[in-house]
Structures are given as C-alpha cells and as structure tokens.
mmCIF file of C-alpha atoms in Angstrom:
data_model
loop_
_atom_site.group_PDB
_atom_site.id
_atom_site.type_symbol
_atom_site.label_atom_id
_atom_site.label_comp_id
_atom_site.label_asym_id
_atom_site.label_seq_id
_atom_site.Cartn_x
_atom_site.Cartn_y
_atom_site.Cartn_z
ATOM 1 C CA UNK V 142 -44.266 28.286 102.037
ATOM 2 C CA UNK V 143 -40.892 29.683 103.072
ATOM 3 C CA UNK V 144 -38.175 30.566 100.576
ATOM 4 C CA UNK V 145 -34.656 29.932 101.872
ATOM 5 C CA UNK V 146 -32.584 32.990 101.070
ATOM 6 C CA UNK V 147 -29.587 31.613 102.974
ATOM 7 C CA UNK V 148 -28.816 28.475 104.987
ATOM 8 C CA UNK V 149 -25.371 27.335 106.145
ATOM 9 C CA UNK V 150 -26.710 24.949 108.773
ATOM 10 C CA UNK V 151 -26.224 27.402 111.647
ATOM 11 C CA UNK V 152 -27.615 30.577 110.171
ATOM 12 C CA UNK V 153 -30.863 30.664 108.178
ATOM 13 C CA UNK V 154 -32.684 33.511 106.431
ATOM 14 C CA UNK V 155 -36.235 32.844 105.247
ATOM 15 C CA UNK V 156 -38.735 34.880 103.261
ATOM 16 C CA UNK V 157 -42.492 34.386 103.195
ATOM 17 C CA UNK V 158 -44.046 35.782 100.031
ATOM 18 C CA UNK V 159 -47.496 34.214 99.902
ATOM 19 C CA UNK V 160 -49.209 34.999 103.209
ATOM 20 C CA UNK V 161 -51.293 37.772 101.628
ATOM 21 C CA UNK V 162 -53.422 36.902 98.633
ATOM 22 C CA UNK V 163 -53.743 40.427 97.319
ATOM 23 C CA UNK V 164 -56.612 39.412 95.021
ATOM 24 C CA UNK V 165 -58.753 37.631 97.603
ATOM 25 C CA UNK V 166 -57.724 39.821 100.535
ATOM 26 C CA UNK V 167 -57.909 43.153 98.685
ATOM 27 C CA UNK V 168 -54.648 44.096 100.381
ATOM 28 C CA UNK V 169 -51.183 45.018 99.173
ATOM 29 C CA UNK V 170 -48.774 42.091 98.806
ATOM 30 C CA UNK V 171 -46.094 42.088 101.510
ATOM 31 C CA UNK V 172 -43.207 39.868 102.573
ATOM 32 C CA UNK V 173 -42.160 38.671 106.026
ATOM 33 C CA UNK V 174 -38.707 37.462 107.080
ATOM 34 C CA UNK V 175 -37.121 35.199 109.697
ATOM 35 C CA UNK V 176 -33.454 35.076 110.676
ATOM 36 C CA UNK V 177 -32.445 32.158 112.900
ATOM 37 C CA UNK V 178 -28.961 31.742 114.341
ATOM 38 C CA UNK V 179 -27.920 28.953 116.699
ATOM 39 C CA UNK V 180 -31.279 28.653 118.440
ATOM 40 C CA UNK V 181 -32.156 32.349 118.403
ATOM 41 C CA UNK V 182 -34.631 34.011 116.065
ATOM 42 C CA UNK V 183 -35.734 37.418 114.811
ATOM 43 C CA UNK V 184 -38.727 38.262 112.644
ATOM 44 C CA UNK V 185 -38.406 41.274 110.364
ATOM 45 C CA UNK V 186 -41.630 43.141 109.537
ATOM 46 C CA UNK V 187 -44.035 40.331 110.517
ATOM 47 C CA UNK V 188 -47.055 42.152 109.138
ATOM 48 C CA UNK V 189 -50.612 42.612 110.291
ATOM 49 C CA UNK V 190 -53.281 40.294 111.608
ATOM 50 C CA UNK V 191 -53.928 38.699 108.221
ATOM 51 C CA UNK V 192 -50.363 37.322 108.087
ATOM 52 C CA UNK V 193 -50.061 36.224 111.727
ATOM 53 C CA UNK V 194 -51.590 32.728 111.583
ATOM 54 C CA UNK V 195 -49.860 31.741 108.353
ATOM 55 C CA UNK V 196 -46.517 33.055 109.536
ATOM 56 C CA UNK V 197 -46.593 31.437 112.952
ATOM 57 C CA UNK V 198 -47.401 28.064 111.340
ATOM 58 C CA UNK V 199 -44.926 28.363 108.463
ATOM 59 C CA UNK V 200 -41.968 29.308 110.668
ATOM 60 C CA UNK V 201 -42.260 26.244 112.952
ATOM 61 C CA UNK V 202 -40.325 24.009 110.539
ATOM 62 C CA UNK V 203 -37.267 26.199 110.996
ATOM 63 C CA UNK V 204 -37.676 27.820 114.381
ATOM 64 C CA UNK V 205 -40.214 27.413 117.228
ATOM 65 C CA UNK V 206 -42.241 30.588 117.483
ATOM 66 C CA UNK V 207 -42.380 30.355 121.286
ATOM 67 C CA UNK V 208 -38.601 30.892 121.392
ATOM 68 C CA UNK V 209 -38.653 34.045 119.267
ATOM 69 C CA UNK V 210 -36.187 36.638 120.590
ATOM 70 C CA UNK V 211 -36.915 39.734 118.540
ATOM 71 C CA UNK V 212 -39.257 41.461 116.170
ATOM 72 C CA UNK V 213 -37.456 44.068 114.068
ATOM 73 C CA UNK V 214 -39.807 46.670 112.617
ATOM 74 C CA UNK V 215 -38.587 48.922 109.825
ATOM 75 C CA UNK V 216 -41.315 51.452 110.704
ATOM 76 C CA UNK V 217 -44.805 51.557 112.166
ATOM 77 C CA UNK V 218 -47.157 50.961 109.225
ATOM 78 C CA UNK V 219 -49.931 48.361 109.690
ATOM 79 C CA UNK V 220 -48.450 45.952 107.110
ATOM 80 C CA UNK V 221 -45.224 46.027 109.160
ATOM 81 C CA UNK V 222 -46.256 45.582 112.775
ATOM 82 C CA UNK V 223 -50.048 45.618 113.288
ATOM 83 C CA UNK V 224 -49.906 41.998 114.553
ATOM 84 C CA UNK V 225 -47.708 43.081 117.468
ATOM 85 C CA UNK V 226 -50.267 42.292 120.174
ATOM 86 C CA UNK V 227 -50.572 38.664 119.058
ATOM 87 C CA UNK V 228 -46.799 38.195 119.103
ATOM 88 C CA UNK V 229 -46.565 39.786 122.541
ATOM 89 C CA UNK V 230 -49.167 37.366 123.884
ATOM 90 C CA UNK V 231 -47.859 34.200 122.196
ATOM 91 C CA UNK V 232 -44.117 34.803 122.759
ATOM 92 C CA UNK V 233 -41.784 36.628 125.137
ATOM 93 C CA UNK V 234 -40.040 38.475 122.300
ATOM 94 C CA UNK V 235 -38.954 42.094 122.342
ATOM 95 C CA UNK V 236 -39.786 44.594 119.602
ATOM 96 C CA UNK V 237 -37.208 46.982 118.154
ATOM 97 C CA UNK V 238 -38.319 50.067 116.235
ATOM 98 C CA UNK V 239 -37.230 53.661 115.663
ATOM 99 C CA UNK V 240 -37.224 55.791 118.779
ATOM 100 C CA UNK V 241 -39.775 58.146 117.216
ATOM 101 C CA UNK V 242 -42.290 55.279 116.831
ATOM 102 C CA UNK V 243 -41.697 53.374 120.068
ATOM 103 C CA UNK V 244 -44.443 55.226 121.980
ATOM 104 C CA UNK V 245 -46.933 54.646 119.160
ATOM 105 C CA UNK V 246 -46.687 50.843 119.360
ATOM 106 C CA UNK V 247 -49.026 50.513 122.377
ATOM 107 C CA UNK V 248 -51.836 51.543 120.018
ATOM 108 C CA UNK V 249 -51.413 48.135 118.360
ATOM 109 C CA UNK V 250 -51.877 46.313 121.685
ATOM 110 C CA UNK V 251 -54.807 45.543 123.957
ATOM 111 C CA UNK V 252 -53.673 48.004 126.635
ATOM 112 C CA UNK V 253 -51.280 45.855 128.630
ATOM 113 C CA UNK V 254 -48.011 47.601 129.516
ATOM 114 C CA UNK V 255 -45.301 46.218 127.237
ATOM 115 C CA UNK V 256 -42.832 49.033 127.851
ATOM 116 C CA UNK V 257 -40.087 46.680 129.040
ATOM 117 C CA UNK V 258 -40.326 44.712 125.793
ATOM 118 C CA UNK V 259 -40.069 47.664 123.385
ATOM 119 C CA UNK V 260 -36.538 48.734 122.452
ATOM 120 C CA UNK V 261 -36.145 52.122 120.771
ATOM 121 C CA UNK V 262 -33.506 52.255 118.027
ATOM 122 C CA UNK V 263 -31.617 55.580 118.029
ATOM 123 C CA UNK V 264 -31.524 57.623 114.834
ATOM 124 C CA UNK V 265 -27.914 56.628 114.146
ATOM 125 C CA UNK V 266 -28.789 52.915 114.117
ATOM 126 C CA UNK V 267 -27.155 50.165 116.152
ATOM 127 C CA UNK V 268 -25.781 46.623 116.222
ATOM 128 C CA UNK V 269 -28.234 43.929 117.328
ATOM 129 C CA UNK V 270 -27.026 40.697 118.932
ATOM 130 C CA UNK V 271 -28.786 37.537 117.730
ATOM 131 C CA UNK V 272 -27.286 34.239 118.809
ATOM 132 C CA UNK V 273 -23.663 34.265 117.660
ATOM 133 C CA UNK V 274 -24.121 37.020 115.059
ATOM 134 C CA UNK V 275 -24.772 40.739 115.082
ATOM 135 C CA UNK V 276 -27.286 42.349 112.749
ATOM 136 C CA UNK V 277 -27.089 46.049 111.893
ATOM 137 C CA UNK V 278 -29.998 48.488 112.021
ATOM 138 C CA UNK V 279 -29.190 50.946 109.218
ATOM 139 C CA UNK V 280 -30.655 54.483 109.123
ATOM 140 C CA UNK V 281 -33.122 54.839 106.244
ATOM 141 C CA UNK V 282 -35.069 57.855 107.457
ATOM 142 C CA UNK V 283 -37.682 59.281 105.059
ATOM 143 C CA UNK V 284 -37.429 56.161 102.867
ATOM 144 C CA UNK V 285 -40.323 56.379 103.316
ATOM 145 C CA UNK V 286 -41.076 56.866 107.030
ATOM 146 C CA UNK V 287 -39.718 59.694 109.185
ATOM 147 C CA UNK V 288 -38.164 57.095 111.465
ATOM 148 C CA UNK V 289 -37.147 54.172 109.279
ATOM 149 C CA UNK V 290 -34.574 51.403 109.529
ATOM 150 C CA UNK V 291 -33.319 48.643 107.313
ATOM 151 C CA UNK V 292 -31.622 45.528 108.660
ATOM 152 C CA UNK V 293 -28.328 44.192 107.301
ATOM 153 C CA UNK V 294 -27.203 40.653 108.026
ATOM 154 C CA UNK V 295 -23.399 40.394 107.629
ATOM 155 C CA UNK V 296 -23.472 36.577 107.650
ATOM 156 C CA UNK V 297 -25.771 36.155 104.655
ATOM 157 C CA UNK V 298 -24.840 39.563 103.208
ATOM 158 C CA UNK V 299 -28.545 40.323 102.826
ATOM 159 C CA UNK V 300 -30.004 43.808 103.218
ATOM 160 C CA UNK V 301 -33.631 43.645 104.307
ATOM 161 C CA UNK V 302 -34.568 46.991 102.821
ATOM 162 C CA UNK V 303 -38.177 47.603 103.871
ATOM 163 C CA UNK V 304 -39.990 49.746 101.301
ATOM 164 C CA UNK V 305 -36.797 50.646 99.453
ATOM 165 C CA UNK V 306 -36.771 48.479 96.320
ATOM 166 C CA UNK V 307 -40.446 47.549 96.654
ATOM 167 C CA UNK V 308 -42.352 46.464 93.566
ATOM 168 C CA UNK V 309 -46.063 46.054 92.977
ATOM 169 C CA UNK V 310 -46.404 42.397 92.005
ATOM 170 C CA UNK V 311 -48.718 39.597 93.033
ATOM 171 C CA UNK V 312 -47.403 36.970 95.447
ATOM 172 C CA UNK V 313 -46.705 34.434 92.673
ATOM 173 C CA UNK V 314 -44.415 36.874 90.854
ATOM 174 C CA UNK V 315 -42.879 38.288 94.026
ATOM 175 C CA UNK V 316 -41.225 35.047 95.139
ATOM 176 C CA UNK V 317 -38.860 35.028 92.139
ATOM 177 C CA UNK V 318 -35.708 37.142 92.078
ATOM 178 C CA UNK V 319 -35.539 39.951 89.517
ATOM 179 C CA UNK V 320 -33.979 38.593 86.322
ATOM 180 C CA UNK V 321 -34.463 41.566 83.963
ATOM 181 C CA UNK V 322 -33.921 44.887 85.708
ATOM 182 C CA UNK V 323 -35.200 47.086 82.880
ATOM 183 C CA UNK V 324 -38.413 45.064 82.611
ATOM 184 C CA UNK V 325 -38.823 45.304 86.398
ATOM 185 C CA UNK V 326 -38.586 49.108 86.581
ATOM 186 C CA UNK V 327 -42.257 49.740 85.651
ATOM 187 C CA UNK V 328 -43.275 47.703 88.710
ATOM 188 C CA UNK V 329 -41.166 49.961 90.981
ATOM 189 C CA UNK V 330 -41.094 53.438 89.585
ATOM 190 C CA UNK V 331 -44.559 54.681 90.556
ATOM 191 C CA UNK V 332 -44.190 53.436 94.111
ATOM 192 C CA UNK V 333 -40.774 55.022 94.601
ATOM 193 C CA UNK V 334 -41.760 58.339 93.063
ATOM 194 C CA UNK V 335 -44.641 58.605 95.522
ATOM 195 C CA UNK V 336 -43.283 56.972 98.691
ATOM 196 C CA UNK V 337 -39.616 58.034 98.795
ATOM 197 C CA UNK V 338 -39.490 61.568 100.160
ATOM 198 C CA UNK V 339 -36.764 63.119 97.985
ATOM 199 C CA UNK V 340 -33.846 62.208 95.761
ATOM 200 C CA UNK V 341 -31.506 63.851 98.291
ATOM 201 C CA UNK V 342 -32.085 61.069 100.824
ATOM 202 C CA UNK V 343 -31.950 58.408 98.094
ATOM 203 C CA UNK V 344 -28.439 59.620 97.252
ATOM 204 C CA UNK V 345 -27.395 59.525 100.903
ATOM 205 C CA UNK V 346 -28.775 55.997 101.160
ATOM 206 C CA UNK V 347 -26.899 54.882 98.039
ATOM 207 C CA UNK V 348 -23.632 56.258 99.423
ATOM 208 C CA UNK V 349 -24.189 54.355 102.682
ATOM 209 C CA UNK V 350 -25.056 50.951 101.222
ATOM 210 C CA UNK V 351 -22.119 51.021 98.815
ATOM 211 C CA UNK V 352 -19.864 50.708 101.864
ATOM 212 C CA UNK V 353 -21.412 47.306 102.683
ATOM 213 C CA UNK V 354 -20.787 43.884 101.140
ATOM 214 C CA UNK V 355 -24.292 43.106 99.861
ATOM 215 C CA UNK V 356 -25.199 39.960 97.920
ATOM 216 C CA UNK V 357 -28.955 40.522 98.035
ATOM 217 C CA UNK V 358 -31.444 43.342 98.592
ATOM 218 C CA UNK V 359 -34.779 41.976 99.815
ATOM 219 C CA UNK V 360 -37.672 44.480 100.002
ATOM 220 C CA UNK V 361 -40.847 44.125 102.054
ATOM 221 C CA UNK V 362 -43.008 44.222 98.903
ATOM 222 C CA UNK V 363 -42.348 42.367 95.676
ATOM 223 C CA UNK V 364 -39.249 40.695 94.276
ATOM 224 C CA UNK V 365 -35.669 40.650 95.534
ATOM 225 C CA UNK V 366 -32.413 41.656 93.860
ATOM 226 C CA UNK V 367 -29.859 38.823 93.882
ATOM 227 C CA UNK V 368 -26.147 39.118 93.140
ATOM 228 C CA UNK V 369 -23.769 42.100 93.248
ATOM 229 C CA UNK V 370 -24.534 43.116 89.645
ATOM 230 C CA UNK V 371 -28.307 43.329 90.233
ATOM 231 C CA UNK V 372 -27.762 45.052 93.593
ATOM 232 C CA UNK V 373 -25.627 47.651 91.820
ATOM 233 C CA UNK V 374 -28.277 48.198 89.138
ATOM 234 C CA UNK V 375 -30.857 49.017 91.777
ATOM 235 C CA UNK V 376 -28.600 51.300 93.832
ATOM 236 C CA UNK V 377 -27.522 53.204 90.711
ATOM 237 C CA UNK V 378 -31.163 53.532 89.612
ATOM 238 C CA UNK V 379 -32.535 54.874 92.882
ATOM 239 C CA UNK V 380 -29.621 57.284 93.254
ATOM 240 C CA UNK V 381 -30.781 59.156 90.138
ATOM 241 C CA UNK V 382 -34.561 58.956 90.617
ATOM 242 C CA UNK V 383 -36.497 62.202 91.212
ATOM 243 C CA UNK V 384 -39.192 61.429 93.765
ATOM 244 C CA UNK V 385 -41.419 62.761 96.517
ATOM 245 C CA UNK V 386 -41.024 66.477 97.090
ATOM 246 C CA UNK V 387 -38.846 66.763 93.962
ATOM 247 C CA UNK V 388 -42.013 66.274 91.948
ATOM 248 C CA UNK V 389 -44.351 68.552 93.920
ATOM 249 C CA UNK V 390 -45.546 71.881 92.505
ATOM 250 C CA UNK V 391 -48.166 74.407 93.568
ATOM 251 C CA UNK V 392 -50.608 72.445 91.415
ATOM 252 C CA UNK V 393 -50.367 69.631 93.954
ATOM 253 C CA UNK V 394 -51.654 71.970 96.681
ATOM 254 C CA UNK V 395 -54.955 73.448 95.554
ATOM 255 C CA UNK V 396 -58.305 73.511 97.238
ATOM 256 C CA UNK V 397 -60.391 70.825 95.491
#
C-alpha cells in the first residue's frame, strides 16, 4: 500500500514501505518511491526483483506504469536497481545513475543494448525535467557509494536521501515518521558508522542540504524525518558522527 507523502492534485509523491517482508524474505527492508507530475512519472530506487511485481501493481492507482518516464537510481546496489531489466522490458523509461555506474547497469539486463536509455549523471549533479517540474540530483558521493546521488523535489520539499538517514526497522515500523529522535538513534547509528565513509563527507553533505528548503528527509531504508525541526535534528546529528574510516585502526586489517 502506498503512503502519500505529498499530493496537491497535480504533483504526487508516494512511498512504498511494505514490498519486502524482511522476516519472510530474509532480506533487508527497503523503500521505493514514485513522483508523478502532470502525467509524467519517475521511480526512485525501485529495488530488486522481489519488489517489482508489488510495485508495478501498487503504482497503477496513481500512475500507469507503461507511461513511466524515468528511473532515478541513487547508486548501483541490488536493492536499488536490480529489477532494471524488467522495467526496461515493460516500459520505455530511461534510467539515470552516476556516470561511474552507468556502464555497470548492463550487468542487470539480459544482454540487450539499452545504451540509449541510460543517462549518466555527472559528478556535480544536475536538474531533471519531469512534467512541469524540475527535480535536482544532489551529489552524495561516498554516502555510501563512490558515485551516489540523492534526489530533491522542490515542489514537495522532500529530499529522497538514499542510504543517508537509513534505519534498520521492519516494514510495519518503517512506514511511520520518526516521532522521537533520541529513541530512533539506536536504529541508525550502527548502519551509519559502517556505511558512511567518513565524517568529512558527512559534514560537506550537511553544509549542502542546509542551503535547501527541506520539509522531509525520506531514506531508502526505514522511517522518514518530517518537519523542519526533525530534519534539523538529523542533519545536526550526522554532521558530528564519526564513521567509516574515522573508526578504522590497524586492528581492522589483520590476517585472520
């Protein structure tokens, strides 16, 4: 079932939290997103093969899958884009991903040449036309992938943040917005310490997103942060978090 994050009648942002049953499927919980604007649609991080059937059925109420314009991939992990071949066959959409991952995407397909339908996003990011709006691909390199992008929607003021802000919750908990930040931290901290490469890039990211008008941060795993106050709590928290290579010592690199 879709959760409406935003809907003004012309512009709709949807989140799908329950397409992976992490208990039954033995897979990490992950979220998928649809932005529809005046008859045009973009999926953000549609997931792997286990989410494809549920997603393509659930989105029909809001937007016909056959008319999908774009898939926006934050990076190239399987839970982000492994279903690419099915979307290429069932729609005429194009896929946008970091330029360093664009040539890896054919490994997710059956061998057909989809070069003309893969758009490489430059390291600096770019504006993306969708219907009558323009989304922004924001650089988020090394958070956690070498080539990584987040997608900001200026209409809804939502930042679709990929793995930044992720929490390890089951799908029933994930669909609710964070209400108690301090109680939520234990669900985030281990993931961010391991997956974010270094505090240096977290600080750069925090400086960048503070220049945007953000009402909601919506990660690809777990619960979202709603409202400027909760958004600020998260940005302030990640800015100060030691992570990744900050925590490595010689003890981490020993012959077993």
